[in-house]
GROMACS .gro file of C-alpha atoms in nm:
model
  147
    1UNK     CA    1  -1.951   7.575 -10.589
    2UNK     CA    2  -2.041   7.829 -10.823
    3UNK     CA    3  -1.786   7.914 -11.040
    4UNK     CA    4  -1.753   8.332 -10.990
    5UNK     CA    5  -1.717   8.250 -10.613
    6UNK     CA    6  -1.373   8.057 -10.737
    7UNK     CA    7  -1.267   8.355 -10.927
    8UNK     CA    8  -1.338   8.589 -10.635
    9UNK     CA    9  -1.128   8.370 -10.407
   10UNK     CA   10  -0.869   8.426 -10.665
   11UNK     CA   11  -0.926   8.775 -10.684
   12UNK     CA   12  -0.895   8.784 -10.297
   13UNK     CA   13  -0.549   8.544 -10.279
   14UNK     CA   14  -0.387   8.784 -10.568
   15UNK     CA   15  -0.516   9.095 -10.352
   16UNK     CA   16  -0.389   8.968 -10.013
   17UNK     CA   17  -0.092   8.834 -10.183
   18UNK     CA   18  -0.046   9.202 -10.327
   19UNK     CA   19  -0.068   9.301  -9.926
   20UNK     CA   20   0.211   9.084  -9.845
   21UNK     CA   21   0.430   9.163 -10.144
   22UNK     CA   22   0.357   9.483 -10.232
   23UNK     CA   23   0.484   9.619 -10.583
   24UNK     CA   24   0.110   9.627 -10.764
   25UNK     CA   25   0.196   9.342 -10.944
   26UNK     CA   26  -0.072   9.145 -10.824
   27UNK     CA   27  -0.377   9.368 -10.743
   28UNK     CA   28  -0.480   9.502 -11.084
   29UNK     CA   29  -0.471   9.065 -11.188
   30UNK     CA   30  -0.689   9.021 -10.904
   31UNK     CA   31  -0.868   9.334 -11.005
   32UNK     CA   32  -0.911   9.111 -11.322
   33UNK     CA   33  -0.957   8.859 -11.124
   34UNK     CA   34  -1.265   9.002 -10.947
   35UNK     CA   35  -1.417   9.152 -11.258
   36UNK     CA   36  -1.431   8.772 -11.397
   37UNK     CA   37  -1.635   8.670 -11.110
   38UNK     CA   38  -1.891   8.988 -11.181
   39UNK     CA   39  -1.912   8.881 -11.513
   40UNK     CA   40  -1.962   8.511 -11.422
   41UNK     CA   41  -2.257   8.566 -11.195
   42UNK     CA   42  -2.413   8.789 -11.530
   43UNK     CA   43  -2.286   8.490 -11.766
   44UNK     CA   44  -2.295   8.192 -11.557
   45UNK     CA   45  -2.310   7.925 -11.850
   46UNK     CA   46  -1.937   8.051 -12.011
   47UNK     CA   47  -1.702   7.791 -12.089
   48UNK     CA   48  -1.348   7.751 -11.926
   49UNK     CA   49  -1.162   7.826 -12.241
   50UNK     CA   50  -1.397   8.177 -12.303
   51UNK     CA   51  -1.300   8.267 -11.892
   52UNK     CA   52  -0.978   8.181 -11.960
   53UNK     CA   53  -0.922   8.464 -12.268
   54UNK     CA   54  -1.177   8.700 -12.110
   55UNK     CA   55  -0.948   8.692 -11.786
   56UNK     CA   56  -0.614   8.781 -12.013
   57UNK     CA   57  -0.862   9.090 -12.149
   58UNK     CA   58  -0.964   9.201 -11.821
   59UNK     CA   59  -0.567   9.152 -11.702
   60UNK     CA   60  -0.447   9.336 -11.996
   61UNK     CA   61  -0.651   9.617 -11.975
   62UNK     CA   62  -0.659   9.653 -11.597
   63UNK     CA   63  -0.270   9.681 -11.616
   64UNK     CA   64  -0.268   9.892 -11.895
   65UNK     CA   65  -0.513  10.094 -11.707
   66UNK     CA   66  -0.254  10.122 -11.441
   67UNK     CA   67   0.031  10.207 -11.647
   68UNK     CA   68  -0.138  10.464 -11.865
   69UNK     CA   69  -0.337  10.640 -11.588
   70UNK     CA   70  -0.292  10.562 -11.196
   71UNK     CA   71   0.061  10.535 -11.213
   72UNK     CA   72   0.126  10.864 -11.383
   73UNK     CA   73  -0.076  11.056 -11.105
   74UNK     CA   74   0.097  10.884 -10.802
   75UNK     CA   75   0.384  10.970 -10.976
   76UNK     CA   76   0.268  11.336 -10.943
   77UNK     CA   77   0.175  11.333 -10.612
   78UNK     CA   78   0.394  11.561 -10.410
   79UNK     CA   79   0.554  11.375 -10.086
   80UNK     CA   80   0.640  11.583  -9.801
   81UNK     CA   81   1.005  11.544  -9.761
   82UNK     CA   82   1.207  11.329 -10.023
   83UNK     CA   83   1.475  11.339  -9.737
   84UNK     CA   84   1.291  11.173  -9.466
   85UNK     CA   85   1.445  10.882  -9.293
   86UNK     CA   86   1.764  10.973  -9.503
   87UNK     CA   87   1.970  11.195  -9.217
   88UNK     CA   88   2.288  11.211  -9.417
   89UNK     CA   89   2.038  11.406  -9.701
   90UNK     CA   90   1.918  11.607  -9.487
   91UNK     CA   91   2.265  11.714  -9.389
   92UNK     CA   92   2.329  11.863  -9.706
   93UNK     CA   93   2.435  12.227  -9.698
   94UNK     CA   94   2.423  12.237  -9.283
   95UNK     CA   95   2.731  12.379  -9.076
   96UNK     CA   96   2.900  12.160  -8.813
   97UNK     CA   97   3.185  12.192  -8.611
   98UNK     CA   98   3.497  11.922  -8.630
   99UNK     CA   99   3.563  11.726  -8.293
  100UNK     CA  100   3.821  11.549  -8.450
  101UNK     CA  101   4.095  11.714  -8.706
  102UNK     CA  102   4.103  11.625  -9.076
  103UNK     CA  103   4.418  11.432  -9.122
  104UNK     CA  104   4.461  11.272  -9.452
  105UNK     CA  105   4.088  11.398  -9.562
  106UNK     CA  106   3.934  11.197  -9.257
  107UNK     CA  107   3.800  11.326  -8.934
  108UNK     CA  108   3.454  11.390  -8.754
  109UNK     CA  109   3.214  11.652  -8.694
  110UNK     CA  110   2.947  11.709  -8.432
  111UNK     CA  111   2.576  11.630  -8.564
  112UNK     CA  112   2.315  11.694  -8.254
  113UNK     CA  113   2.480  11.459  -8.009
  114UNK     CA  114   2.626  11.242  -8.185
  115UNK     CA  115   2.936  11.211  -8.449
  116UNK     CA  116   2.950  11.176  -8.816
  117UNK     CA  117   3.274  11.084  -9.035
  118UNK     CA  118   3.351  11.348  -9.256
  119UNK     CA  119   3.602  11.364  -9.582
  120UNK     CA  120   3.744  11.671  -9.700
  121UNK     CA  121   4.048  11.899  -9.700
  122UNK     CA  122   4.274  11.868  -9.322
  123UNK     CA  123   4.135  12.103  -9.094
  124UNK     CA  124   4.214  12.131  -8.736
  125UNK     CA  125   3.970  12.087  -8.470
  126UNK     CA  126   3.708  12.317  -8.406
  127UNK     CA  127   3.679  12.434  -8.764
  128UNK     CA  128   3.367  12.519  -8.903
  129UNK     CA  129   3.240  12.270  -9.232
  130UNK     CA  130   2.959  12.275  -9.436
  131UNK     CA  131   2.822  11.925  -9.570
  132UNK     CA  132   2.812  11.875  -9.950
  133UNK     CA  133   2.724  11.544 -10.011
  134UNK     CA  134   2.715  11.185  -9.824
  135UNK     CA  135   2.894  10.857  -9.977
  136UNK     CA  136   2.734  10.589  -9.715
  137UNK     CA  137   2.791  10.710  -9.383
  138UNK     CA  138   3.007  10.956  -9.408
  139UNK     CA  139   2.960  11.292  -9.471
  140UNK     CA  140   3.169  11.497  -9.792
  141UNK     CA  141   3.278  11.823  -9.627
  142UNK     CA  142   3.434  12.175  -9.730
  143UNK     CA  143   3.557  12.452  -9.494
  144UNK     CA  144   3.279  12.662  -9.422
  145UNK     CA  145   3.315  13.047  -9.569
  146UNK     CA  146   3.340  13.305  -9.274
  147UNK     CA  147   3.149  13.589  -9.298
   0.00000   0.00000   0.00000
């Protein structure tokens, strides 16, 4: 077998492993990976120790590649909510009404059709909160300003 068909197997294992452990670790070394097998079928005749140190190149510079340029612009990259699939955040300066009293700083509020535990000051039932901040599941509450 051919020996750039060996290094694009490898480049294909560290690619599918970056699939199944995703953290892009693994793709730009079988980036690398890939680029040795390209440059094998130019070079065929290149000796093991020579593949071996031209692989580190490619490797470093593919990563460093990655650092200094791709990750920056993901990084950039608007998402559409930061909140999403984080209800508590989204929670966050909303008004709900208590359907159980805060005694002792602990109580609940209504949230859709469901219930949430809330901390904050003792409140009787049917008082109007606002949400300002979650620790775990339960929501940090003050009494809501009227008016």
């Amino acid at each position: 077998m051919a020996m750039h068909y060996i290094w694009w197997i490898v480049a294909l294992l560290l690619i599918g492993g970056e699939v199944v452990m995703p953290g892009y670790f693994m793709l730009w070394i079988g980036i690398a990976a890939a680029a040795m097998g390209i440059t094998l079928l130019a070079v065929p005749g290149m000796a093991p120790l020579a593949q071996a140190v031209l692989f580190a190149v490619f490797t470093f510079v593919s990563c460093f590649v990655y650092w200094k340029y791709v990750r920056p612009r993901i990084a950039r990259i608007p998402s559409g909510n930061e909140r999403l699939n984080r209800r508590g955040e989204q929670l966050i300066g909303q008004r709900l009404t208590l359907c159980d009293a805060i005694v002792n700083g602990r109580g609940k509020a209504r949230v859709g059709d469901g219930m949430w535990l809330v901390n904050g000051p003792d409140l009787p039932v049917g008082a109007t909160v606002e949400v300002t901040g979650i620790e775990g599941t339960t929501l940090r509450v003050k009494a809501a300003d009227v008016g």
